[in-house]
Tab-separated table of C-alpha atoms in Angstrom:
chain	number	residue	atom	x	y	z
A	766	MET	CA	34.470	19.139	-70.795
A	767	SER	CA	32.213	16.131	-71.068
A	768	PRO	CA	32.202	13.967	-74.212
A	769	LEU	CA	29.533	14.709	-76.810
A	770	GLN	CA	26.380	12.729	-76.107
A	771	SER	CA	22.744	12.680	-77.165
A	772	CYS	CA	20.674	15.533	-75.743
A	773	PRO	CA	18.102	14.305	-73.198
A	774	TYR	CA	15.678	17.113	-74.088
A	775	LEU	CA	15.775	17.786	-77.834
A	776	PRO	CA	15.835	14.947	-80.387
A	777	GLY	CA	18.620	15.089	-82.946
A	778	GLN	CA	20.802	17.394	-80.833
A	779	GLU	CA	24.099	16.644	-79.103
A	780	GLU	CA	25.014	17.772	-75.601
A	781	LEU	CA	28.379	19.121	-74.455
A	782	LEU	CA	28.898	20.122	-70.819
A	783	VAL	CA	31.454	22.351	-69.123
A	784	LEU	CA	32.348	20.736	-65.792
A	785	SER	CA	33.815	22.053	-62.566
A	786	ASP	CA	37.056	20.506	-61.330
A	787	PRO	CA	36.083	16.929	-60.326
A	788	TYR	CA	38.975	16.808	-57.828
A	789	ALA	CA	37.891	19.952	-55.952
A	790	LYS	CA	34.947	19.521	-53.584
A	791	LEU	CA	32.104	21.895	-54.327
A	792	GLY	CA	31.023	24.281	-51.618
A	793	GLY	CA	31.156	27.753	-50.189
A	794	ARG	CA	31.495	30.943	-52.168
A	795	GLU	CA	32.828	29.208	-55.294
A	796	TYR	CA	29.671	27.128	-55.628
A	797	ASP	CA	27.539	30.225	-55.085
A	798	GLN	CA	29.388	31.940	-57.961
A	799	LEU	CA	28.877	28.929	-60.213
A	800	LEU	CA	25.120	29.019	-59.563
A	801	GLN	CA	25.039	32.722	-60.356
A	802	ASN	CA	26.787	31.959	-63.652
A	803	GLY	CA	24.323	29.390	-64.895
A	804	PHE	CA	25.779	26.158	-63.485
A	805	ARG	CA	23.973	23.485	-61.489
A	806	ARG	CA	25.144	20.514	-59.442
A	807	ASN	CA	24.997	16.821	-60.246
A	808	GLY	CA	26.719	14.709	-57.619
A	809	PRO	CA	30.254	15.977	-56.927
A	810	VAL	CA	30.510	18.366	-59.905
A	811	ALA	CA	28.766	21.454	-61.258
A	812	TYR	CA	28.047	21.704	-64.963
A	813	ARG	CA	26.696	24.026	-67.630
A	814	PRO	CA	25.710	23.160	-71.213
A	815	MET	CA	27.965	24.535	-73.945
A	816	CYS	CA	26.596	22.679	-76.939
A	817	PRO	CA	28.245	23.413	-80.303
A	818	GLN	CA	25.050	24.050	-82.311
A	819	CYS	CA	22.422	24.844	-79.701
A	820	ASP	CA	21.857	27.294	-76.847
A	821	ALA	CA	18.343	26.206	-75.877
A	822	CYS	CA	19.176	25.382	-72.237
A	823	ILE	CA	18.565	28.461	-70.090
A	824	SER	CA	19.363	28.451	-66.378
A	825	VAL	CA	16.331	29.812	-64.505
A	826	ARG	CA	15.571	31.045	-61.015
A	827	ILE	CA	12.590	32.417	-59.101
A	828	PRO	CA	12.917	35.672	-57.115
A	829	VAL	CA	10.959	34.273	-54.193
A	830	ASP	CA	9.757	37.573	-52.665
A	831	ARG	CA	8.045	38.513	-55.935
A	832	PHE	CA	6.563	35.111	-56.722
A	833	GLN	CA	2.776	35.021	-56.983
A	834	PRO	CA	1.108	31.587	-57.311
A	835	ASP	CA	-1.538	31.146	-59.978
A	836	ARG	CA	-4.919	29.581	-59.232
A	837	GLY	CA	-3.745	26.077	-60.044
A	838	GLN	CA	-0.721	26.409	-57.764
A	839	LYS	CA	-2.925	27.716	-54.960
A	840	ARG	CA	-5.142	24.656	-55.326
A	841	THR	CA	-2.110	22.358	-55.301
A	842	TRP	CA	-0.819	24.050	-52.149
A	843	ALA	CA	-4.177	23.640	-50.384
A	844	ARG	CA	-4.580	20.029	-51.561
A	845	ASN	CA	-1.348	18.945	-49.866
A	846	GLN	CA	-1.660	20.631	-46.497
A	847	ASP	CA	-2.209	17.213	-44.933
A	848	LEU	CA	1.480	16.416	-45.522
A	849	GLN	CA	4.154	16.965	-42.890
A	850	LEU	CA	7.497	18.477	-43.907
A	851	ARG	CA	10.648	17.030	-42.377
A	852	VAL	CA	14.060	18.585	-43.104
A	853	ALA	CA	17.239	16.509	-42.797
A	854	LYS	CA	20.790	16.268	-44.033
A	855	PRO	CA	21.070	13.813	-46.953
A	856	TYR	CA	21.011	10.194	-45.839
A	857	GLN	CA	20.203	6.850	-47.417
A	858	ASP	CA	16.844	5.308	-46.648
A	859	ALA	CA	15.384	2.083	-48.063
A	860	GLN	CA	11.892	3.567	-48.453
A	861	HIS	CA	13.277	6.624	-50.247
A	862	ALA	CA	15.373	4.408	-52.534
A	863	GLN	CA	12.272	2.425	-53.511
A	864	LEU	CA	10.352	5.671	-54.095
A	865	PHE	CA	13.183	6.896	-56.342
A	866	ALA	CA	13.132	3.616	-58.321
A	867	ASP	CA	9.330	3.706	-58.740
A	868	TYR	CA	9.492	7.321	-59.884
A	869	GLN	CA	12.172	6.582	-62.484
A	870	ARG	CA	10.400	3.499	-63.783
A	871	GLN	CA	7.012	5.176	-64.231
A	872	ARG	CA	7.872	8.803	-65.022
A	873	HIS	CA	11.094	8.339	-67.012
A	874	PRO	CA	10.995	4.883	-68.605
A	875	ASP	CA	13.814	4.148	-71.063
A	876	GLY	CA	15.644	7.280	-69.955
A	877	GLY	CA	18.562	5.302	-68.578
A	878	MET	CA	18.113	6.340	-64.954
A	879	ASP	CA	15.453	3.660	-64.468
A	880	LEU	CA	18.077	0.966	-65.133
A	881	GLU	CA	20.573	2.385	-62.620
A	882	SER	CA	18.247	3.749	-59.971
A	883	GLU	CA	19.993	2.092	-57.000
A	884	ARG	CA	23.425	3.460	-57.903
A	885	LEU	CA	22.107	6.890	-58.840
A	886	TYR	CA	20.098	7.223	-55.637
A	887	THR	CA	23.153	6.300	-53.555
A	888	GLU	CA	25.354	8.811	-55.386
A	889	MET	CA	22.736	11.530	-54.991
A	890	MET	CA	22.613	11.088	-51.227
A	891	THR	CA	26.340	10.660	-50.605
A	892	GLU	CA	28.232	12.733	-53.188
A	893	THR	CA	27.403	16.260	-52.030
A	894	GLY	CA	30.953	17.577	-51.488
A	895	ASN	CA	31.080	20.516	-49.076
A	896	VAL	CA	27.696	21.810	-50.184
A	897	GLU	CA	25.097	22.569	-47.517
A	898	ALA	CA	22.613	20.062	-48.901
A	899	ARG	CA	19.251	19.215	-47.343
A	900	LEU	CA	16.364	16.847	-47.898
A	901	LEU	CA	12.819	18.155	-47.754
A	902	ILE	CA	10.754	15.055	-46.995
A	903	PHE	CA	6.979	15.243	-47.403
A	904	GLU	CA	5.271	12.566	-45.316
A	905	LYS	CA	1.811	11.324	-44.454
A	906	ALA	CA	1.334	8.830	-41.631
A	907	GLY	CA	5.062	8.147	-41.651
A	908	GLU	CA	5.266	7.429	-45.388
A	909	ALA	CA	7.359	9.661	-47.649
A	910	LEU	CA	5.262	10.752	-50.636
A	911	ALA	CA	7.918	13.099	-52.040
A	912	VAL	CA	11.578	13.924	-51.413
A	913	ALA	CA	13.384	17.045	-52.645
A	914	LEU	CA	17.175	17.352	-52.533
A	915	ILE	CA	18.217	21.001	-52.330
A	916	ASP	CA	21.436	22.979	-51.873
A	917	GLN	CA	21.701	26.193	-49.868
A	918	VAL	CA	24.154	29.016	-50.508
A	919	ASP	CA	24.364	32.488	-48.970
A	920	ASN	CA	21.299	33.977	-50.622
A	921	ALA	CA	19.546	31.149	-52.431
A	922	LEU	CA	18.368	27.581	-52.643
A	923	SER	CA	19.077	25.350	-55.624
A	924	ALA	CA	16.655	22.556	-56.503
A	925	VAL	CA	18.872	19.551	-57.286
A	926	TYR	CA	16.329	16.747	-57.730
A	927	THR	CA	12.816	15.857	-56.643
A	928	PHE	CA	11.129	12.459	-56.792
A	929	PHE	CA	7.686	11.456	-55.624
A	930	ARG	CA	4.984	8.803	-55.762
A	931	PRO	CA	3.993	8.639	-59.432
A	932	ASP	CA	0.601	7.068	-58.713
A	933	LEU	CA	-0.829	10.224	-57.093
A	934	PRO	CA	-1.076	12.648	-60.035
A	935	GLN	CA	-4.058	14.443	-58.487
A	936	ARG	CA	-1.806	15.792	-55.729
A	937	GLY	CA	0.646	17.548	-58.063
A	938	LEU	CA	3.538	16.579	-55.796
A	939	GLY	CA	6.249	17.965	-58.083
A	940	ILE	CA	4.618	21.400	-58.156
A	941	PHE	CA	3.953	21.252	-54.416
A	942	ALA	CA	7.625	20.484	-53.755
A	943	ILE	CA	8.677	23.632	-55.646
A	944	LEU	CA	6.066	25.747	-53.844
A	945	SER	CA	7.401	24.396	-50.547
A	946	GLN	CA	10.964	25.288	-51.518
A	947	ILE	CA	9.836	28.836	-52.344
A	948	ASP	CA	8.124	29.060	-48.965
A	949	TRP	CA	11.182	27.649	-47.159
A	950	ALA	CA	13.496	30.121	-48.931
A	951	ARG	CA	11.259	33.037	-47.972
A	952	ARG	CA	11.142	32.004	-44.330
A	953	GLN	CA	14.937	31.895	-44.262
A	954	GLY	CA	15.254	35.334	-45.837
A	955	LEU	CA	16.781	34.036	-49.090
A	956	SER	CA	16.266	35.793	-52.409
A	957	TYR	CA	16.197	33.064	-55.061
A	958	LEU	CA	15.275	29.483	-55.846
A	959	TYR	CA	17.321	28.097	-58.735
A	960	LEU	CA	15.357	25.588	-60.822
A	961	GLY	CA	18.065	24.248	-63.120
A	962	TYR	CA	17.512	24.517	-66.877
A	963	TRP	CA	14.492	25.391	-68.961
A	964	VAL	CA	14.271	24.395	-72.643
A	965	ALA	CA	11.605	26.177	-74.662
A	966	ASN	CA	10.659	23.257	-76.911
A	967	SER	CA	10.896	20.478	-74.344
A	968	PRO	CA	7.560	19.294	-72.876
A	969	LYS	CA	9.489	18.009	-69.838
A	970	MET	CA	10.337	21.618	-68.935
A	971	ASP	CA	6.945	23.278	-69.475
A	972	TYR	CA	6.074	23.269	-65.775
A	973	LYS	CA	8.860	25.746	-64.967
A	974	ARG	CA	7.193	28.489	-67.032
A	975	ARG	CA	4.212	28.361	-64.680
A	976	PHE	CA	6.301	29.998	-61.955
A	977	SER	CA	6.238	33.764	-62.290
A	978	PRO	CA	8.224	35.902	-62.290
A	979	LEU	CA	11.003	33.730	-63.699
A	980	GLU	CA	14.502	34.940	-64.524
A	981	GLY	CA	16.837	33.377	-67.092
A	982	PHE	CA	20.623	33.557	-67.435
A	983	ILE	CA	21.054	34.849	-70.998
A	984	ALA	CA	24.230	36.255	-72.553
A	985	GLY	CA	25.913	36.439	-69.154
A	986	GLN	CA	23.074	38.269	-67.367
A	987	TRP	CA	19.970	37.382	-65.386
A	988	ARG	CA	16.928	38.734	-67.212
A	989	PRO	CA	13.161	38.425	-66.716
A	990	LEU	CA	11.557	35.814	-68.964
A	991	ALA	CA	8.215	36.668	-70.516
A	992	ARG	CA	5.397	34.261	-69.660
């Protein structure tokens, strides 16, 4: 268990996390089972909220074969077809580290991660355990505009973290990164893309409801979420 701490999504709430064994490297079938039971990865451990007075965090996933983009997502997809996708194993890169720092400073000021961006970026790229982690790097003229860290298990991808140039809001790079992960999962014959947690009353999470159909892990089962 983690110590009680302030919830990053809902003001006035406290967060308590159940953690996987920090001394056992994540990977293989065990990690797949954790994903199916509502966990997600952060660095070397998997976690799931178990807050004493709140159950607002719902693990969500997209069944990629049934996903249908809305008009806005179709426009975002078309708008970014000038980008080249490069797939690589996680590695540290000075340009990516600066992109991560810029993203934290402009999109999440005063969230804590902006003050520790160098350390957090390094941990993200190096502390992946035995997970089959990949970077999806979206480039134009050799410059990375967005980077998505994903994990792959037998039948799914899990979106770990995405960061992108915050000064290009017209591109919708965050949405495009998710659409690209859906496309990549389909082409590999995978069934799901896990998107982490959705919180109904958190504006930070609203974008996840735009992906339909969306399934949520509720009371120990995966169930369709109404739009």
